[in-house]
Amino acid sequence: MTSVLELSPVVPVVVVEDPADAVPLARALVAGGLPAIEVTLRTAGALDAIRAITDGVPGAVVGAGTVITPAQVAEAVGAGARFLVSPGWTDVLLEAMRASGVPFLPGVSTTSEVVALLERGVREMKFFPAQAAGGTAYLRSLAGPLPQARFCPTGGIGPALAPEYLALPNVGCVGGSWMLPADAVAARDWDRIERLAREAAGLSAGGTCR
Ligand code: 3PG
């Protein structure tokens, strides 16, 4: 795999509170048609969750999100992460991500950050926080002057907005947590999560991005 953006049109962003939930949750997402899963490194159990999904859910392609230090890059890849996502970037973090050997998405929210990443040879980025930073209007505006940059917008996107993002020429996939409502996860309602995943997987059907 060389590109995170080509994995799946919709990438669920998961905050795992209890690592015991990781495998059934990932199974529900994969069964619903969302094989690429970003587990955020925001909880104590996140690395265990990545390990558990790697070992226990063959159809899943699990990556690590909220990666903000070189140490986290190493830990995530060591746990089995097959891609890395960060809400932002620095040269130190970029160097560690490049050296990791797995595809990665550094995060941007301004035009100058996009230019700076292009200058460093990076063309694929997370656009975060997507809705707060200008949404589809902002990304559409970037497509003219900077067509070589492609994005995975994430942050504040739900099923109503996802198709609008996916229809943009510079969007490869969208990320979000809308298919993992807190009450469904708390109730371990994996059937509901599978249904929501299936709906999310269907959102890109009419899009122009793939
Ligand atoms: C995140 O890092 O939390 C992602 O951007 C998910 O955002 P969302 O919960 O607003 O979908």
Short mmCIF file of C-alpha atoms and ligand atoms in Angstrom, two decimals:
data_model
loop_
_atom_site.label_atom_id
_atom_site.label_comp_id
_atom_site.label_asym_id
_atom_site.label_seq_id
_atom_site.Cartn_x
_atom_site.Cartn_y
_atom_site.Cartn_z
CA MET A 1 0.00 0.00 0.00
CA THR A 2 1.38 3.39 -0.94
CA SER A 3 -1.57 5.70 -0.41
CA VAL A 4 -3.93 6.09 2.51
CA LEU A 5 -6.35 7.94 0.25
CA GLU A 6 -6.93 4.88 -1.94
CA LEU A 7 -7.79 2.49 0.90
CA SER A 8 -11.47 3.29 1.31
CA PRO A 9 -13.67 6.33 0.58
CA VAL A 10 -14.71 6.53 4.25
CA VAL A 11 -12.27 5.97 7.12
CA PRO A 12 -13.82 5.53 10.56
CA VAL A 13 -11.95 7.40 13.29
CA VAL A 14 -12.10 5.31 16.45
CA VAL A 15 -11.42 6.27 20.06
CA VAL A 16 -11.13 2.95 21.91
CA GLU A 17 -11.78 3.28 25.63
CA ASP A 18 -11.80 -0.46 26.36
CA PRO A 19 -9.39 -2.58 24.28
CA ALA A 20 -11.79 -5.51 24.72
CA ASP A 21 -14.16 -3.63 22.40
CA ALA A 22 -11.58 -3.28 19.64
CA VAL A 23 -12.11 -6.60 17.86
CA PRO A 24 -15.94 -6.68 17.82
CA LEU A 25 -16.01 -3.01 16.85
CA ALA A 26 -13.57 -3.55 13.99
CA ARG A 27 -15.46 -6.64 12.86
CA ALA A 28 -18.66 -4.60 12.69
CA LEU A 29 -16.95 -1.90 10.61
CA VAL A 30 -15.39 -4.42 8.22
CA ALA A 31 -18.68 -6.31 7.90
CA GLY A 32 -20.37 -3.01 7.05
CA GLY A 33 -17.85 -2.35 4.28
CA LEU A 34 -15.33 -0.07 6.02
CA PRO A 35 -12.03 -2.01 6.13
CA ALA A 36 -9.67 0.94 6.77
CA ILE A 37 -9.85 1.87 10.46
CA GLU A 38 -8.00 4.70 12.18
CA VAL A 39 -7.47 4.05 15.90
CA THR A 40 -6.54 7.30 17.61
CA LEU A 41 -3.64 7.29 20.07
CA ARG A 42 -5.65 9.23 22.61
CA THR A 43 -6.47 6.49 25.05
CA ALA A 44 -4.33 4.24 27.20
CA GLY A 45 -5.58 1.16 25.36
CA ALA A 46 -5.05 2.41 21.81
CA LEU A 47 -1.89 0.41 21.05
CA ASP A 48 -3.45 -2.75 22.51
CA ALA A 49 -6.48 -2.08 20.32
CA ILE A 50 -4.28 -1.82 17.21
CA ARG A 51 -2.56 -5.09 18.14
CA ALA A 52 -5.88 -6.84 18.78
CA ILE A 53 -7.39 -5.72 15.47
CA THR A 54 -4.21 -6.63 13.58
CA ASP A 55 -4.27 -10.14 15.05
CA GLY A 56 -8.01 -10.73 15.24
CA VAL A 57 -9.69 -9.05 12.26
CA PRO A 58 -8.13 -10.29 9.00
CA GLY A 59 -10.11 -8.02 6.69
CA ALA A 60 -9.18 -4.85 8.53
CA VAL A 61 -6.44 -2.41 7.55
CA VAL A 62 -5.77 -0.70 10.85
CA GLY A 63 -3.86 2.54 11.18
CA ALA A 64 -2.99 4.93 13.98
CA GLY A 65 -4.42 8.42 14.31
CA THR A 66 -3.54 11.43 16.47
CA VAL A 67 0.14 10.55 15.96
CA ILE A 68 2.09 13.61 17.10
CA THR A 69 5.54 12.37 18.18
CA PRO A 70 8.28 10.19 16.66
CA ALA A 71 7.90 7.86 19.64
CA GLN A 72 4.25 7.33 18.76
CA VAL A 73 5.22 6.59 15.16
CA ALA A 74 7.49 3.78 16.36
CA GLU A 75 4.97 2.45 18.88
CA ALA A 76 2.13 2.46 16.37
CA VAL A 77 4.07 0.66 13.65
CA GLY A 78 5.38 -1.78 16.26
CA ALA A 79 1.80 -2.55 17.26
CA GLY A 80 0.89 -3.29 13.63
CA ALA A 81 -0.39 0.03 12.31
CA ARG A 82 -0.37 0.00 8.52
CA PHE A 83 -0.84 3.74 8.09
CA LEU A 84 -0.35 6.86 10.21
CA VAL A 85 -2.46 10.00 10.52
CA SER A 86 -1.65 13.22 12.34
CA PRO A 87 -3.80 16.28 13.01
CA GLY A 88 -0.77 18.46 12.20
CA TRP A 89 2.91 18.15 11.32
CA THR A 90 6.43 19.32 12.06
CA ASP A 91 9.65 18.48 10.23
CA VAL A 92 10.63 16.15 13.07
CA LEU A 93 7.33 14.27 12.87
CA LEU A 94 7.46 14.19 9.07
CA GLU A 95 10.94 12.67 9.14
CA ALA A 96 9.79 9.93 11.53
CA MET A 97 6.71 9.19 9.43
CA ARG A 98 8.78 8.97 6.25
CA ALA A 99 11.22 6.60 7.95
CA SER A 100 8.41 4.38 9.24
CA GLY A 101 7.90 2.65 5.90
CA VAL A 102 4.11 2.95 6.04
CA PRO A 103 1.95 5.54 4.26
CA PHE A 104 1.03 8.59 6.28
CA LEU A 105 -1.16 11.67 6.25
CA PRO A 106 0.17 14.78 7.97
CA GLY A 107 -2.57 17.25 8.91
CA VAL A 108 -3.01 20.74 7.47
CA SER A 109 -5.56 23.51 7.82
CA THR A 110 -3.94 26.39 5.91
CA THR A 111 -2.72 27.04 2.37
CA SER A 112 0.84 27.72 3.51
CA GLU A 113 0.99 24.35 5.27
CA VAL A 114 -0.10 22.69 2.04
CA VAL A 115 2.62 24.54 0.11
CA ALA A 116 5.20 23.63 2.75
CA LEU A 117 4.30 19.92 2.49
CA LEU A 118 4.37 20.02 -1.32
CA GLU A 119 7.83 21.60 -1.02
CA ARG A 120 8.82 18.54 1.05
CA GLY A 121 7.44 16.10 -1.52
CA VAL A 122 4.24 15.22 0.35
CA ARG A 123 1.08 15.38 -1.76
CA GLU A 124 -1.45 13.56 0.42
CA MET A 125 -2.68 15.19 3.59
CA LYS A 126 -5.38 15.17 6.21
CA PHE A 127 -7.45 18.38 6.20
CA PHE A 128 -8.27 19.00 9.84
CA PRO A 129 -10.46 20.23 11.43
CA ALA A 130 -12.34 20.11 8.15
CA GLN A 131 -15.59 21.85 8.99
CA ALA A 132 -14.06 24.43 11.33
CA ALA A 133 -11.25 25.22 8.88
CA GLY A 134 -13.49 26.10 5.95
CA GLY A 135 -15.11 22.88 4.81
CA THR A 136 -15.80 22.05 1.18
CA ALA A 137 -15.57 25.70 0.08
CA TYR A 138 -11.99 25.90 1.33
CA LEU A 139 -10.91 22.63 -0.29
CA ARG A 140 -12.59 23.58 -3.57
CA SER A 141 -10.64 26.85 -3.52
CA LEU A 142 -7.35 24.97 -3.10
CA ALA A 143 -7.99 22.73 -6.11
CA GLY A 144 -7.33 25.58 -8.57
CA PRO A 145 -3.89 26.79 -7.46
CA LEU A 146 -2.73 23.53 -5.82
CA PRO A 147 -4.24 20.66 -7.83
CA GLN A 148 -1.37 18.32 -6.93
CA ALA A 149 -2.44 18.24 -3.26
CA ARG A 150 -5.02 15.63 -2.26
CA PHE A 151 -6.84 15.40 1.02
CA CYS A 152 -8.63 13.29 3.56
CA PRO A 153 -10.86 15.85 5.31
CA THR A 154 -11.76 14.96 8.89
CA GLY A 155 -13.46 16.76 11.74
CA GLY A 156 -17.14 17.57 12.00
CA ILE A 157 -18.16 15.53 8.94
CA GLY A 158 -21.34 13.47 9.03
CA PRO A 159 -23.37 11.48 6.52
CA ALA A 160 -25.01 14.60 5.08
CA LEU A 161 -21.69 16.31 4.30
CA ALA A 162 -19.51 13.34 3.36
CA PRO A 163 -20.83 13.05 -0.24
CA GLU A 164 -20.13 16.77 -0.83
CA TYR A 165 -16.52 16.26 0.23
CA LEU A 166 -16.15 13.05 -1.77
CA ALA A 167 -17.37 14.80 -4.92
CA LEU A 168 -14.43 17.25 -4.81
CA PRO A 169 -11.57 16.50 -7.25
CA ASN A 170 -8.92 16.87 -4.55
CA VAL A 171 -10.56 14.60 -1.96
CA GLY A 172 -9.61 10.92 -1.87
CA CYS A 173 -11.46 9.87 1.26
CA VAL A 174 -13.18 11.36 4.30
CA GLY A 175 -12.62 10.47 7.93
CA GLY A 176 -15.07 10.64 10.78
CA SER A 177 -16.63 9.08 13.82
CA TRP A 178 -20.27 9.48 12.91
CA MET A 179 -20.78 5.73 12.39
CA LEU A 180 -19.63 5.13 15.97
CA PRO A 181 -22.13 6.98 18.17
CA ALA A 182 -21.07 6.99 21.83
CA ASP A 183 -24.29 5.36 23.00
CA ALA A 184 -23.94 2.49 20.51
CA VAL A 185 -20.34 1.85 21.56
CA ALA A 186 -21.26 2.06 25.27
CA ALA A 187 -24.08 -0.44 24.70
CA ARG A 188 -21.77 -2.63 22.59
CA ASP A 189 -24.47 -2.50 19.92
CA TRP A 190 -22.24 -3.90 17.16
CA ASP A 191 -25.24 -4.60 14.89
CA ARG A 192 -26.14 -0.90 14.90
CA ILE A 193 -22.54 0.05 14.19
CA GLU A 194 -22.45 -2.40 11.30
CA ARG A 195 -25.63 -0.83 9.89
CA LEU A 196 -24.18 2.68 10.22
CA ALA A 197 -20.93 1.50 8.63
CA ARG A 198 -22.89 0.05 5.70
CA GLU A 199 -24.70 3.36 5.22
CA ALA A 200 -21.38 5.22 5.38
CA ALA A 201 -19.78 2.85 2.88
CA GLY A 202 -22.63 3.55 0.46
CA LEU A 203 -22.25 7.33 0.60
CA SER A 204 -19.49 7.47 -1.99
CA ALA A 205 -21.44 5.51 -4.61
CA GLY A 206 -22.45 8.61 -6.55
CA GLY A 207 -19.16 10.45 -6.00
CA THR A 208 -16.68 11.31 -8.68
CA CYS A 209 -13.53 10.51 -6.75
CA ARG A 210 -13.22 6.85 -7.69
C1 3PG B 1 -10.70 13.26 15.06
O1 3PG B 1 -9.49 13.33 14.99
O2 3PG B 1 -11.34 13.24 16.12
C2 3PG B 1 -11.38 13.15 13.78
O3 3PG B 1 -11.19 14.30 13.06
C3 3PG B 1 -12.83 12.78 13.91
O4 3PG B 1 -13.62 13.89 13.91
P1 3PG B 1 -15.18 13.73 14.14
O5 3PG B 1 -15.36 13.01 15.45
O6 3PG B 1 -15.69 15.16 14.18
O7 3PG B 1 -15.74 12.93 13.00
#
